[in-house]
Amino acid sequence: MTIKADYHLHSSFSSDSDTPMEDMILQGISLGLSTLCFTEHLDIDFPYQDPKDEGLFGLNTDSYLYELIRLKEKYAGTIRVLFGVELGIQPHLRRELAVYAKSYDFDFIIASSHICNKKDPYWPSFYEGRTDEEAYREYFSSILDCLDTFHNFDVYGHLDYVVRYGRTKDSAYTYDKYKDILDPILERILQMEKGIELNTGAVGYHLKDLNPCTDILKRYRELGGELITIGSDAHQPAAIARSFDRAADLLKACGFRYYATFEKRMPEFHKL
């Protein structure tokens, strides 16, 4: 396996995982990985459908960091364990996110659009009464709004995340259909000197492609983009580094020669 670093991982510190962090690390070691970067969820002002779920996507960052430091020291010399976070970006959270991102010495920050205009694309209600194309366009437009308001991140995560949940998923989805909005997103990311993530978690949703799709990756490279991290979006050990060989082949086919890792918010490039 060419790619030796998984830069999108969740453990029991994220509400949608019940896996102890140490179990994730042990799996990474067994796979021969050199680096694991945990990116636990923080989604402030999440639109919970059930009041009893209130606060579910919060993050006790102090507890998370304490455990990470303990395990980082325990496995030093065997595998590198790094401190990241996946921030759910919404334009009205500009101040809260800016303060939070500066409050800890993160190695890596993913910006992700999990919420679109205070609505959750995970729920069928996001697609009701309109076509998937209309829903996807609203989602992509909201990413531009997010990029205008928040800048303290390293890569934007799973840019076409929305296609995981549409009625038709990505069966009729193509870059060409949305290039009028996708190109401005990629251009803005490049202007900001940020990167994007190739997220292999798409395989768990039975998509035809990874996130983002192949043609977005090609277009990012055509525009001069080189900064790209690889993440499995694993919430359990079995998913760590899934489809990383496929990811490496795809990136090389799209013209990439290197993938990136981060430590102390600084990128390092590794040959594919």
mmCIF file of C-alpha atoms in Angstrom, residues 4 185 223 252:
data_model
loop_
_atom_site.group_PDB
_atom_site.id
_atom_site.type_symbol
_atom_site.label_atom_id
_atom_site.label_comp_id
_atom_site.label_asym_id
_atom_site.label_seq_id
_atom_site.Cartn_x
_atom_site.Cartn_y
_atom_site.Cartn_z
ATOM 1 C CA LYS A 4 0.750 5.127 4.693
ATOM 2 C CA ILE A 185 -15.377 26.404 -5.246
ATOM 3 C CA LEU A 223 -6.283 24.400 -12.007
ATOM 4 C CA LYS A 252 -1.946 9.138 -10.238
#
